[in-house]
Tab-separated table of C-alpha atoms in Angstrom:
chain	number	residue	atom	x	y	z
A	1	UNK	CA	145.174	51.678	96.885
A	2	UNK	CA	142.469	54.125	97.925
A	3	UNK	CA	143.471	57.392	99.559
A	4	UNK	CA	142.119	59.709	102.247
A	5	UNK	CA	143.654	63.170	102.005
A	6	UNK	CA	143.382	65.490	105.016
A	7	UNK	CA	143.975	69.201	104.494
A	8	UNK	CA	145.245	70.718	107.745
A	9	UNK	CA	146.766	69.037	110.786
A	10	UNK	CA	144.966	71.124	113.429
A	11	UNK	CA	142.692	69.818	116.176
A	12	UNK	CA	140.200	68.300	113.713
A	13	UNK	CA	142.660	66.824	111.214
A	14	UNK	CA	144.913	65.416	113.950
A	15	UNK	CA	141.919	63.824	115.713
A	16	UNK	CA	140.878	62.059	112.491
A	17	UNK	CA	144.376	60.663	111.871
A	18	UNK	CA	144.878	59.480	115.447
A	19	UNK	CA	141.398	57.945	115.678
A	20	UNK	CA	141.766	56.050	112.372
A	21	UNK	CA	145.210	54.724	113.310
A	22	UNK	CA	143.810	53.360	116.557
A	23	UNK	CA	141.147	51.436	114.622
A	24	UNK	CA	141.837	48.636	112.137
A	25	UNK	CA	142.672	50.608	108.990
A	26	UNK	CA	141.788	48.569	105.863
A	27	UNK	CA	144.918	47.348	104.073
A	28	UNK	CA	143.983	49.161	100.840
A	29	UNK	CA	143.586	52.581	102.499
A	30	UNK	CA	146.373	55.143	102.862
A	31	UNK	CA	146.215	58.523	104.590
A	32	UNK	CA	147.961	61.662	103.344
A	33	UNK	CA	148.081	64.630	105.700
A	34	UNK	CA	148.922	68.002	104.135
A	35	UNK	CA	149.986	70.984	106.227
A	36	UNK	CA	152.229	73.997	105.751
A	37	UNK	CA	154.053	73.219	109.011
A	38	UNK	CA	155.851	69.977	110.004
A	39	UNK	CA	153.903	69.773	113.294
A	40	UNK	CA	150.528	70.552	114.830
A	41	UNK	CA	150.421	73.922	116.571
A	42	UNK	CA	148.281	74.105	119.707
A	43	UNK	CA	146.294	77.096	118.538
A	44	UNK	CA	144.319	77.629	121.741
A	45	UNK	CA	147.631	78.614	123.361
A	46	UNK	CA	148.914	81.035	120.698
A	47	UNK	CA	148.046	83.950	123.000
A	48	UNK	CA	150.875	82.792	125.317
A	49	UNK	CA	153.315	82.518	122.405
A	50	UNK	CA	152.418	86.079	121.351
A	51	UNK	CA	152.857	87.366	124.908
A	52	UNK	CA	156.219	85.634	125.278
A	53	UNK	CA	155.354	83.452	128.279
A	54	UNK	CA	155.998	80.171	126.427
A	55	UNK	CA	158.409	79.191	123.657
A	56	UNK	CA	157.022	77.980	120.363
A	57	UNK	CA	158.630	74.596	121.012
A	58	UNK	CA	156.172	74.062	123.870
A	59	UNK	CA	153.221	74.481	121.506
A	60	UNK	CA	154.312	71.971	118.867
A	61	UNK	CA	152.926	68.435	118.677
A	62	UNK	CA	154.588	65.958	116.331
A	63	UNK	CA	152.462	64.418	113.611
A	64	UNK	CA	152.132	60.614	113.823
A	65	UNK	CA	155.070	58.618	112.495
A	66	UNK	CA	153.335	55.641	110.898
A	67	UNK	CA	153.867	53.811	107.594
A	68	UNK	CA	150.139	54.202	106.857
A	69	UNK	CA	150.384	58.012	106.948
A	70	UNK	CA	152.212	60.118	104.373
A	71	UNK	CA	153.063	63.660	105.446
A	72	UNK	CA	153.176	66.364	102.775
A	73	UNK	CA	154.147	69.976	103.454
A	74	UNK	CA	153.083	72.888	101.306
A	75	UNK	CA	150.631	75.681	100.559
A	76	UNK	CA	147.245	74.454	99.296
A	77	UNK	CA	146.003	76.694	96.479
A	78	UNK	CA	142.890	74.996	95.075
A	79	UNK	CA	140.563	71.996	95.317
A	80	UNK	CA	139.163	70.479	92.099
A	81	UNK	CA	136.110	68.638	93.417
A	82	UNK	CA	135.123	67.091	90.064
A	83	UNK	CA	138.602	65.761	89.231
A	84	UNK	CA	139.250	64.918	92.921
A	85	UNK	CA	142.553	66.776	93.003
A	86	UNK	CA	144.257	69.070	95.526
A	87	UNK	CA	146.565	71.709	94.050
A	88	UNK	CA	149.737	72.683	95.926
A	89	UNK	CA	151.981	75.648	95.229
A	90	UNK	CA	155.007	74.488	93.217
A	91	UNK	CA	154.115	70.779	93.557
A	92	UNK	CA	152.236	68.175	91.548
A	93	UNK	CA	148.475	67.843	92.217
A	94	UNK	CA	147.448	65.210	94.773
A	95	UNK	CA	144.529	62.905	93.999
A	96	UNK	CA	142.071	61.622	96.598
A	97	UNK	CA	139.182	59.225	97.029
A	98	UNK	CA	138.041	60.943	100.221
A	99	UNK	CA	138.978	64.448	101.320
A	100	UNK	CA	138.820	66.298	104.638
A	101	UNK	CA	138.924	70.099	104.633
A	102	UNK	CA	140.286	71.258	107.992
A	103	UNK	CA	142.123	74.452	107.106
A	104	UNK	CA	140.923	76.578	110.018
A	105	UNK	CA	140.177	80.262	110.100
A	106	UNK	CA	141.608	83.687	109.534
A	107	UNK	CA	140.823	87.095	111.019
A	108	UNK	CA	137.621	88.893	110.099
A	109	UNK	CA	138.118	92.650	109.765
A	110	UNK	CA	134.464	93.667	109.271
A	111	UNK	CA	135.374	95.994	106.413
A	112	UNK	CA	137.312	98.354	108.716
A	113	UNK	CA	139.792	100.366	106.676
A	114	UNK	CA	143.444	99.637	107.492
A	115	UNK	CA	142.608	96.898	110.014
A	116	UNK	CA	144.497	94.148	108.215
A	117	UNK	CA	147.515	96.342	107.359
A	118	UNK	CA	147.955	98.029	110.737
A	119	UNK	CA	147.123	95.290	113.237
A	120	UNK	CA	148.800	92.001	114.088
A	121	UNK	CA	147.251	88.546	114.498
A	122	UNK	CA	147.430	85.324	116.521
A	123	UNK	CA	145.528	83.131	114.049
A	124	UNK	CA	148.518	81.147	112.757
A	125	UNK	CA	151.786	79.966	114.283
A	126	UNK	CA	153.820	82.351	112.137
A	127	UNK	CA	151.444	85.256	112.860
A	128	UNK	CA	151.737	84.632	116.618
A	129	UNK	CA	155.541	84.628	116.282
A	130	UNK	CA	155.432	87.986	114.476
A	131	UNK	CA	153.083	89.353	117.137
A	132	UNK	CA	155.511	88.193	119.834
A	133	UNK	CA	158.336	90.114	118.136
A	134	UNK	CA	156.232	93.275	117.826
A	135	UNK	CA	154.855	93.175	121.382
A	136	UNK	CA	158.171	92.465	123.018
A	137	UNK	CA	159.924	95.192	121.027
A	138	UNK	CA	157.561	97.853	122.382
A	139	UNK	CA	159.554	100.300	124.474
A	140	UNK	CA	158.915	100.501	128.235
A	141	UNK	CA	155.583	102.167	129.065
A	142	UNK	CA	154.455	101.882	125.447
A	143	UNK	CA	150.807	101.403	124.499
A	144	UNK	CA	149.309	98.106	123.321
A	145	UNK	CA	145.713	97.974	122.070
A	146	UNK	CA	143.841	94.666	121.826
A	147	UNK	CA	140.763	94.853	119.612
A	148	UNK	CA	138.072	92.390	120.650
A	149	UNK	CA	136.895	91.598	124.177
A	150	UNK	CA	136.125	87.921	123.620
A	151	UNK	CA	138.051	84.924	124.927
A	152	UNK	CA	141.153	85.457	122.756
A	153	UNK	CA	141.395	89.169	123.533
A	154	UNK	CA	141.069	88.569	127.274
A	155	UNK	CA	143.751	85.869	127.237
A	156	UNK	CA	146.188	87.987	125.221
A	157	UNK	CA	145.663	91.007	127.506
A	158	UNK	CA	146.102	89.077	130.762
A	159	UNK	CA	149.094	87.053	129.560
A	160	UNK	CA	150.815	90.161	128.224
A	161	UNK	CA	150.242	91.894	131.548
A	162	UNK	CA	152.228	89.120	133.282
A	163	UNK	CA	154.908	89.164	130.588
A	164	UNK	CA	155.351	92.948	130.407
A	165	UNK	CA	154.236	94.683	133.627
A	166	UNK	CA	155.628	97.965	132.274
A	167	UNK	CA	153.301	98.238	129.278
A	168	UNK	CA	150.077	100.185	129.051
A	169	UNK	CA	147.448	97.699	127.868
A	170	UNK	CA	143.921	98.445	126.760
A	171	UNK	CA	141.256	96.062	125.507
A	172	UNK	CA	138.765	97.585	123.076
A	173	UNK	CA	135.282	96.308	122.249
A	174	UNK	CA	132.052	97.502	120.651
A	175	UNK	CA	130.065	96.071	123.563
A	176	UNK	CA	129.894	97.606	126.989
A	177	UNK	CA	131.721	94.716	128.735
A	178	UNK	CA	134.373	92.110	127.979
A	179	UNK	CA	133.209	88.515	127.368
A	180	UNK	CA	129.709	89.664	126.426
A	181	UNK	CA	128.607	86.105	125.534
A	182	UNK	CA	129.486	84.787	129.018
A	183	UNK	CA	127.402	84.969	132.233
A	184	UNK	CA	127.460	88.278	134.141
A	185	UNK	CA	129.225	86.831	137.181
A	186	UNK	CA	132.079	85.686	134.993
A	187	UNK	CA	132.260	89.033	133.156
A	188	UNK	CA	132.500	90.827	136.492
A	189	UNK	CA	135.272	88.533	137.728
A	190	UNK	CA	137.393	89.169	134.634
A	191	UNK	CA	136.695	92.921	134.794
A	192	UNK	CA	137.835	92.976	138.431
A	193	UNK	CA	141.036	91.118	137.482
A	194	UNK	CA	141.716	93.664	134.748
A	195	UNK	CA	141.090	96.589	137.093
A	196	UNK	CA	143.384	95.103	139.731
A	197	UNK	CA	146.118	94.497	137.138
A	198	UNK	CA	145.719	97.887	135.453
A	199	UNK	CA	144.418	96.692	132.086
A	200	UNK	CA	142.081	99.333	130.686
A	201	UNK	CA	138.703	98.248	129.297
A	202	UNK	CA	137.279	100.501	126.616
A	203	UNK	CA	133.682	99.556	125.803
A	204	UNK	CA	131.373	101.140	123.251
A	205	UNK	CA	134.209	101.814	120.801
A	206	UNK	CA	133.312	101.543	117.118
A	207	UNK	CA	136.531	101.517	115.115
A	208	UNK	CA	136.198	103.056	111.654
A	209	UNK	CA	139.823	103.162	110.537
A	210	UNK	CA	143.344	102.133	111.519
A	211	UNK	CA	146.539	103.888	110.512
A	212	UNK	CA	150.119	103.362	111.653
A	213	UNK	CA	149.989	104.115	115.375
A	214	UNK	CA	146.452	105.589	115.299
A	215	UNK	CA	142.975	104.123	115.897
A	216	UNK	CA	139.816	106.045	114.928
A	217	UNK	CA	136.599	105.744	116.936
A	218	UNK	CA	133.535	106.729	114.906
A	219	UNK	CA	131.299	106.599	117.996
A	220	UNK	CA	132.975	109.730	119.402
A	221	UNK	CA	134.689	111.078	116.246
A	222	UNK	CA	138.019	110.784	118.060
A	223	UNK	CA	141.370	109.076	117.557
A	224	UNK	CA	143.969	107.660	119.924
A	225	UNK	CA	147.592	106.503	119.841
A	226	UNK	CA	148.806	102.908	119.882
A	227	UNK	CA	152.239	101.315	119.473
A	228	UNK	CA	150.949	97.838	118.575
A	229	UNK	CA	147.391	96.726	117.842
A	230	UNK	CA	146.485	93.037	118.254
A	231	UNK	CA	143.358	91.952	116.342
A	232	UNK	CA	141.088	89.414	118.084
A	233	UNK	CA	137.735	90.769	116.878
A	234	UNK	CA	136.285	87.882	114.926
A	235	UNK	CA	137.169	85.018	112.608
A	236	UNK	CA	136.098	83.582	109.269
A	237	UNK	CA	137.092	80.506	107.226
A	238	UNK	CA	140.366	80.740	105.311
A	239	UNK	CA	140.404	82.389	101.892
A	240	UNK	CA	140.505	79.063	99.996
A	241	UNK	CA	137.202	78.025	101.624
A	242	UNK	CA	135.729	81.478	101.003
A	243	UNK	CA	136.277	80.845	97.262
A	244	UNK	CA	134.444	77.489	97.228
A	245	UNK	CA	131.113	78.055	95.478
A	246	UNK	CA	128.862	75.871	97.647
A	247	UNK	CA	126.130	76.668	100.226
A	248	UNK	CA	127.442	78.405	103.366
A	249	UNK	CA	126.016	79.789	106.606
A	250	UNK	CA	125.972	83.472	107.591
A	251	UNK	CA	129.560	83.193	108.844
A	252	UNK	CA	130.857	81.804	105.542
A	253	UNK	CA	131.244	78.232	106.816
A	254	UNK	CA	130.408	75.330	104.498
A	255	UNK	CA	127.026	73.658	105.058
A	256	UNK	CA	127.440	69.957	105.884
A	257	UNK	CA	125.070	67.013	106.371
A	258	UNK	CA	124.667	64.842	109.474
A	259	UNK	CA	127.815	62.904	108.549
A	260	UNK	CA	129.905	66.113	108.238
A	261	UNK	CA	129.990	65.723	104.440
A	262	UNK	CA	129.326	68.284	101.717
A	263	UNK	CA	125.804	67.349	100.511
A	264	UNK	CA	126.836	67.672	96.829
A	265	UNK	CA	130.157	65.855	97.288
A	266	UNK	CA	129.711	63.195	99.973
A	267	UNK	CA	133.333	62.032	99.655
A	268	UNK	CA	134.398	65.454	101.041
A	269	UNK	CA	134.218	66.144	104.797
A	270	UNK	CA	134.598	69.500	106.524
A	271	UNK	CA	135.971	69.795	110.061
A	272	UNK	CA	136.530	72.660	112.496
A	273	UNK	CA	136.237	76.371	111.731
A	274	UNK	CA	135.347	75.773	108.047
A	275	UNK	CA	132.244	73.703	108.945
A	276	UNK	CA	128.788	75.118	109.714
A	277	UNK	CA	128.319	73.561	113.140
A	278	UNK	CA	125.727	74.672	115.678
A	279	UNK	CA	128.625	74.949	118.165
A	280	UNK	CA	130.924	77.953	118.493
A	281	UNK	CA	134.313	77.434	116.801
A	282	UNK	CA	136.844	75.885	119.201
A	283	UNK	CA	139.641	73.348	119.314
A	284	UNK	CA	137.421	71.126	121.449
A	285	UNK	CA	134.570	71.191	118.901
A	286	UNK	CA	136.977	70.456	116.029
A	287	UNK	CA	138.487	67.510	117.894
A	288	UNK	CA	135.066	66.052	118.750
A	289	UNK	CA	133.907	66.474	115.156
A	290	UNK	CA	137.130	64.875	113.906
A	291	UNK	CA	136.447	61.772	115.992
A	292	UNK	CA	132.984	61.490	114.432
A	293	UNK	CA	134.377	61.845	110.900
A	294	UNK	CA	136.791	59.005	111.689
A	295	UNK	CA	133.794	56.921	112.819
A	296	UNK	CA	131.948	57.638	109.563
A	297	UNK	CA	134.953	56.750	107.401
A	298	UNK	CA	135.587	53.577	109.372
A	299	UNK	CA	131.950	52.523	108.936
A	300	UNK	CA	131.980	53.256	105.185
A	301	UNK	CA	135.211	51.300	104.674
A	302	UNK	CA	133.622	48.354	106.483
A	303	UNK	CA	130.311	48.569	104.563
A	304	UNK	CA	128.369	49.632	107.641
A	305	UNK	CA	125.935	52.484	108.288
A	306	UNK	CA	127.479	55.171	110.525
A	307	UNK	CA	125.651	55.901	113.788
A	308	UNK	CA	126.554	59.242	115.324
A	309	UNK	CA	125.388	60.816	118.543
A	310	UNK	CA	125.159	64.520	119.282
A	311	UNK	CA	128.485	66.276	119.903
A	312	UNK	CA	128.658	67.308	123.556
A	313	UNK	CA	131.388	69.634	124.751
A	314	UNK	CA	132.748	69.600	128.288
A	315	UNK	CA	132.785	73.371	128.674
A	316	UNK	CA	134.804	76.491	127.992
A	317	UNK	CA	137.987	77.519	129.822
A	318	UNK	CA	140.002	80.720	129.710
A	319	UNK	CA	143.131	81.908	131.471
A	320	UNK	CA	144.004	85.113	133.275
A	321	UNK	CA	147.771	84.739	133.286
A	322	UNK	CA	149.331	81.625	134.763
A	323	UNK	CA	147.578	81.619	138.153
A	324	UNK	CA	143.939	82.493	137.542
A	325	UNK	CA	141.224	81.635	135.084
A	326	UNK	CA	137.530	81.287	134.374
A	327	UNK	CA	135.202	78.926	132.618
A	328	UNK	CA	131.835	77.253	132.294
A	329	UNK	CA	131.643	73.533	133.044
A	330	UNK	CA	128.275	71.803	132.867
A	331	UNK	CA	126.588	75.205	132.634
A	332	UNK	CA	128.187	76.405	135.888
A	333	UNK	CA	130.672	79.319	135.973
A	334	UNK	CA	133.974	78.477	137.683
A	335	UNK	CA	136.447	81.155	138.695
A	336	UNK	CA	139.969	81.461	140.075
A	337	UNK	CA	142.786	78.943	140.335
A	338	UNK	CA	140.807	75.754	139.589
A	339	UNK	CA	139.876	76.512	135.952
A	340	UNK	CA	143.478	77.566	135.293
A	341	UNK	CA	144.771	74.237	136.651
A	342	UNK	CA	142.193	72.331	134.589
A	343	UNK	CA	143.252	74.216	131.452
A	344	UNK	CA	146.915	73.374	132.119
A	345	UNK	CA	145.966	69.705	132.511
A	346	UNK	CA	144.083	69.701	129.208
A	347	UNK	CA	147.109	71.256	127.487
A	348	UNK	CA	149.354	68.560	128.965
A	349	UNK	CA	147.003	65.853	127.643
A	350	UNK	CA	146.730	67.381	124.158
A	351	UNK	CA	150.513	67.431	123.826
A	352	UNK	CA	150.446	63.689	124.368
A	353	UNK	CA	147.334	62.949	122.245
A	354	UNK	CA	145.403	61.798	125.299
A	355	UNK	CA	142.169	63.575	124.346
């Protein structure tokens, strides 16, 4: 038997498994999916888990139950590319003929002293659970600071506002406005929502240091109090991928060829936040890339030449609580209730593996 091993059951890894199972899998091929959790977590919704507006049960998707797929749970510690082995903590090494690296991302702290120790994260299921406990243990009228005014920061701030109307919430960013990479009309809409819902927006803040309960702004040589600090100010590939000594882009993501393979090890594929794509990291991009990797593998197993088109994404959607949202679809900004309803529909479909 020949074996495909997939590291990580996120949007990319899950898409590969589901796509391959739908096709005619050759009888001599088995799939082994390795993850630390016994389910896929819907990471794009971790902001709601952290804010306490959904239970973690709602954000779990079962892995496929199929005799052609073996599920292995554990912490991946190393990849031996020459020996074609995956090392797991406290378990025997796992051999592979083909490998997919889909281990996702972790927070990027930009060298800011104390940032990792004194802030909390939403990058993993367990981190989002811990953040939920911290945020919802803040005493009435306490202060929450959210570092990073991008999509994740905006969603955490707005969802927490609905969950805890009593809290003082501020969103902090180096730029002058939230969602700096989005069109101005959309930035203004979100800023108006924040103003109306009493979420403070602090632009032009350059954090130099974090301590317990204190943030330091080097731009004004000042400091300010916080009860909990949520970090949403950038991502990078996980530490295991950071250690892989192969060509990477400026963000530390592994360079891949047109078939999503490592050029020096073409039996290894990289999907999602670990891969140097021209697209911004997202669950949608990882899922689309995963489908293409499944196409490539299927072609190789059937002695055919893969033919891939360009990955095209449908757009970007963000929520402002449960009733409002924003997004860009087909290059056009959409605001208000419609994008929120569309996002809810996409979540419903992803829970049922409907794309």
